[in-house]
Amino acid sequence: MAGLGCAGILALLVIAAVATGGGGDDSSDTSAKDKAVAADDKPGQDSPKKAGPNDDKPQAEQFRSCVAKNGTDTEQAAVEHVTKVTGTDKRNDILDAAEVFTDFSGGLMGPHQGEGKLIASAFTSCYESKNGLVTVYDKDGELLANANY
């Protein structure tokens, strides 16, 4: 009976090998199956950014400048604690994920959760995406807040 089990496994492997290797390498295939992976040099250029033409500034400085111009007093006070911003320069409107790092502590249940929400709200006022998510972290990398933008 053990021999029959091994023969069954061997037959299954042969069938799997034929099924996966049977596709062939037809170089005349003109289908567009690989073209969806290719991206242009500057993705997301047709999605507007409200922050303005300050692309030579670091992303955190661009964000602070936008909030200084357009944000409320409480948003401006919260954004003073931003230490780093990533992900605002690469947008494709498919899955845009920006991260904002702060010098706050305590995480989601800590005393600075409200400021984290203010920072996330200010971010949504400065940047646009069809499917973006901004995540605000404290100084230890713990989640403070997040929001769609």
mmCIF file of C-alpha atoms in Angstrom:
data_model
loop_
_atom_site.group_PDB
_atom_site.id
_atom_site.type_symbol
_atom_site.label_atom_id
_atom_site.label_comp_id
_atom_site.label_asym_id
_atom_site.label_seq_id
_atom_site.Cartn_x
_atom_site.Cartn_y
_atom_site.Cartn_z
ATOM 1 C CA MET A 1 0.000 0.000 0.000
ATOM 2 C CA ALA A 2 2.955 2.315 0.611
ATOM 3 C CA GLY A 3 4.050 1.801 -2.986
ATOM 4 C CA LEU A 4 0.665 2.888 -4.268
ATOM 5 C CA GLY A 5 0.849 6.059 -2.152
ATOM 6 C CA CYS A 6 4.257 6.949 -3.594
ATOM 7 C CA ALA A 7 3.038 6.218 -7.107
ATOM 8 C CA GLY A 8 0.063 8.499 -6.518
ATOM 9 C CA ILE A 9 2.328 11.311 -5.316
ATOM 10 C CA LEU A 10 4.643 10.771 -8.290
ATOM 11 C CA ALA A 11 1.692 10.924 -10.691
ATOM 12 C CA LEU A 12 0.453 14.106 -9.031
ATOM 13 C CA LEU A 13 3.891 15.727 -9.417
ATOM 14 C CA VAL A 14 4.056 14.758 -13.088
ATOM 15 C CA ILE A 15 0.598 16.218 -13.731
ATOM 16 C CA ALA A 16 1.531 19.437 -11.913
ATOM 17 C CA ALA A 17 4.776 19.741 -13.879
ATOM 18 C CA VAL A 18 2.977 19.279 -17.193
ATOM 19 C CA ALA A 19 0.282 21.782 -16.243
ATOM 20 C CA THR A 20 2.710 24.524 -15.205
ATOM 21 C CA GLY A 21 5.286 23.913 -17.893
ATOM 22 C CA GLY A 22 2.815 23.505 -20.725
ATOM 23 C CA GLY A 23 2.441 27.229 -21.337
ATOM 24 C CA GLY A 24 5.430 27.397 -23.642
ATOM 25 C CA ASP A 25 7.606 30.362 -24.446
ATOM 26 C CA ASP A 26 5.754 31.808 -27.410
ATOM 27 C CA SER A 27 7.620 35.024 -28.225
ATOM 28 C CA SER A 28 4.892 36.076 -30.652
ATOM 29 C CA ASP A 29 2.458 36.575 -27.762
ATOM 30 C CA THR A 30 1.166 40.128 -28.116
ATOM 31 C CA SER A 31 -1.191 40.151 -25.160
ATOM 32 C CA ALA A 32 -0.995 42.979 -22.659
ATOM 33 C CA LYS A 33 -0.649 40.776 -19.603
ATOM 34 C CA ASP A 34 2.677 42.288 -18.485
ATOM 35 C CA LYS A 35 1.921 45.881 -19.387
ATOM 36 C CA ALA A 36 -0.053 46.568 -16.194
ATOM 37 C CA VAL A 37 3.114 46.097 -14.155
ATOM 38 C CA ALA A 38 5.014 48.751 -16.067
ATOM 39 C CA ALA A 39 4.762 52.255 -14.661
ATOM 40 C CA ASP A 40 5.739 55.569 -16.121
ATOM 41 C CA ASP A 41 8.692 57.566 -14.777
ATOM 42 C CA LYS A 42 6.551 59.985 -12.762
ATOM 43 C CA PRO A 43 3.539 58.187 -11.295
ATOM 44 C CA GLY A 44 0.641 60.142 -9.910
ATOM 45 C CA GLN A 45 1.404 63.395 -11.697
ATOM 46 C CA ASP A 46 -2.230 63.925 -12.582
ATOM 47 C CA SER A 47 -3.276 63.881 -8.922
ATOM 48 C CA PRO A 48 -3.095 67.427 -7.610
ATOM 49 C CA LYS A 49 -1.131 68.297 -4.524
ATOM 50 C CA LYS A 50 -2.367 71.236 -2.519
ATOM 51 C CA ALA A 51 0.932 71.891 -0.741
ATOM 52 C CA GLY A 52 2.342 73.972 -3.573
ATOM 53 C CA PRO A 53 5.518 74.076 -5.656
ATOM 54 C CA ASN A 54 7.985 73.586 -2.770
ATOM 55 C CA ASP A 55 9.306 70.281 -4.073
ATOM 56 C CA ASP A 56 12.908 71.168 -3.225
ATOM 57 C CA LYS A 57 12.083 71.329 0.510
ATOM 58 C CA PRO A 58 12.023 68.244 2.727
ATOM 59 C CA GLN A 59 8.576 66.667 2.953
ATOM 60 C CA ALA A 60 8.158 67.609 6.627
ATOM 61 C CA GLU A 61 8.915 71.252 5.822
ATOM 62 C CA GLN A 62 6.446 71.216 2.917
ATOM 63 C CA PHE A 63 3.780 69.846 5.240
ATOM 64 C CA ARG A 64 4.517 72.421 7.949
ATOM 65 C CA SER A 65 4.366 75.223 5.362
ATOM 66 C CA CYS A 66 0.991 74.051 4.096
ATOM 67 C CA VAL A 67 -0.457 73.850 7.606
ATOM 68 C CA ALA A 68 0.994 77.260 8.472
ATOM 69 C CA LYS A 69 -0.914 78.727 5.501
ATOM 70 C CA ASN A 70 -4.153 76.746 5.676
ATOM 71 C CA GLY A 71 -4.406 75.078 9.084
ATOM 72 C CA THR A 72 -6.231 76.030 12.246
ATOM 73 C CA ASP A 73 -4.352 77.254 15.318
ATOM 74 C CA THR A 74 -4.625 73.850 17.003
ATOM 75 C CA GLU A 75 -3.422 72.053 13.855
ATOM 76 C CA GLN A 76 -0.484 74.440 13.609
ATOM 77 C CA ALA A 77 0.443 73.779 17.248
ATOM 78 C CA ALA A 78 0.253 70.004 16.736
ATOM 79 C CA VAL A 79 2.301 70.095 13.518
ATOM 80 C CA GLU A 80 5.181 71.763 15.378
ATOM 81 C CA HIS A 81 5.864 68.276 16.789
ATOM 82 C CA VAL A 82 6.293 66.669 13.347
ATOM 83 C CA THR A 83 9.844 65.396 12.867
ATOM 84 C CA LYS A 84 9.600 63.551 9.534
ATOM 85 C CA VAL A 85 7.145 62.942 6.686
ATOM 86 C CA THR A 86 7.497 60.191 4.079
ATOM 87 C CA GLY A 87 5.434 59.066 1.113
ATOM 88 C CA THR A 88 4.122 62.391 -0.147
ATOM 89 C CA ASP A 89 6.474 62.459 -3.114
ATOM 90 C CA LYS A 90 5.375 59.099 -4.543
ATOM 91 C CA ARG A 91 1.678 58.934 -5.336
ATOM 92 C CA ASN A 92 -0.149 56.754 -7.808
ATOM 93 C CA ASP A 93 -3.769 57.046 -6.529
ATOM 94 C CA ILE A 94 -3.922 53.262 -6.170
ATOM 95 C CA LEU A 95 -2.506 52.826 -2.687
ATOM 96 C CA ASP A 96 -0.796 55.937 -1.404
ATOM 97 C CA ALA A 97 0.627 55.496 2.074
ATOM 98 C CA ALA A 98 2.144 58.528 3.749
ATOM 99 C CA GLU A 99 3.732 58.441 7.193
ATOM 100 C CA VAL A 100 4.117 61.314 9.631
ATOM 101 C CA PHE A 101 6.514 60.918 12.549
ATOM 102 C CA THR A 102 6.316 63.064 15.680
ATOM 103 C CA ASP A 103 8.165 63.620 18.947
ATOM 104 C CA PHE A 104 5.078 62.651 20.964
ATOM 105 C CA SER A 105 4.994 59.553 23.180
ATOM 106 C CA GLY A 106 2.317 57.217 24.461
ATOM 107 C CA GLY A 107 0.873 55.672 21.327
ATOM 108 C CA LEU A 108 -2.797 55.380 20.461
ATOM 109 C CA MET A 109 -3.966 55.288 24.080
ATOM 110 C CA GLY A 110 -1.526 57.947 25.299
ATOM 111 C CA PRO A 111 -2.034 61.620 26.094
ATOM 112 C CA HIS A 112 -1.210 62.820 22.563
ATOM 113 C CA GLN A 113 -3.861 60.909 20.630
ATOM 114 C CA GLY A 114 -5.800 64.134 20.025
ATOM 115 C CA GLU A 115 -2.766 65.873 18.559
ATOM 116 C CA GLY A 116 -2.199 62.843 16.326
ATOM 117 C CA LYS A 117 -5.730 63.178 14.971
ATOM 118 C CA LEU A 118 -5.175 66.897 14.387
ATOM 119 C CA ILE A 119 -2.003 66.142 12.417
ATOM 120 C CA ALA A 120 -3.832 63.525 10.326
ATOM 121 C CA SER A 121 -6.650 65.989 9.691
ATOM 122 C CA ALA A 122 -4.208 68.717 8.682
ATOM 123 C CA PHE A 123 -2.523 66.252 6.314
ATOM 124 C CA THR A 124 -5.815 65.534 4.563
ATOM 125 C CA SER A 125 -6.236 69.267 3.999
ATOM 126 C CA CYS A 126 -2.815 69.549 2.363
ATOM 127 C CA TYR A 127 -2.639 66.428 0.172
ATOM 128 C CA GLU A 128 -5.097 64.641 -2.120
ATOM 129 C CA SER A 129 -5.295 61.063 -3.286
ATOM 130 C CA LYS A 130 -8.064 58.854 -4.581
ATOM 131 C CA ASN A 131 -7.003 56.087 -2.200
ATOM 132 C CA GLY A 132 -4.483 57.450 0.296
ATOM 133 C CA LEU A 133 -3.857 56.602 3.924
ATOM 134 C CA VAL A 134 -1.774 58.777 6.227
ATOM 135 C CA THR A 135 -0.484 57.241 9.437
ATOM 136 C CA VAL A 136 0.842 59.352 12.304
ATOM 137 C CA TYR A 137 3.418 57.760 14.635
ATOM 138 C CA ASP A 138 4.903 58.758 17.975
ATOM 139 C CA LYS A 139 8.656 58.896 18.662
ATOM 140 C CA ASP A 140 8.759 55.163 19.440
ATOM 141 C CA GLY A 141 7.044 54.220 16.170
ATOM 142 C CA GLU A 142 3.700 53.488 17.805
ATOM 143 C CA LEU A 143 0.492 54.442 16.033
ATOM 144 C CA LEU A 144 -1.057 57.752 17.098
ATOM 145 C CA ALA A 145 -3.698 58.210 14.399
ATOM 146 C CA ASN A 146 -4.503 57.609 10.747
ATOM 147 C CA ALA A 147 -6.843 59.051 8.149
ATOM 148 C CA ASN A 148 -7.813 58.661 4.508
ATOM 149 C CA TYR A 149 -6.733 61.425 2.154
#
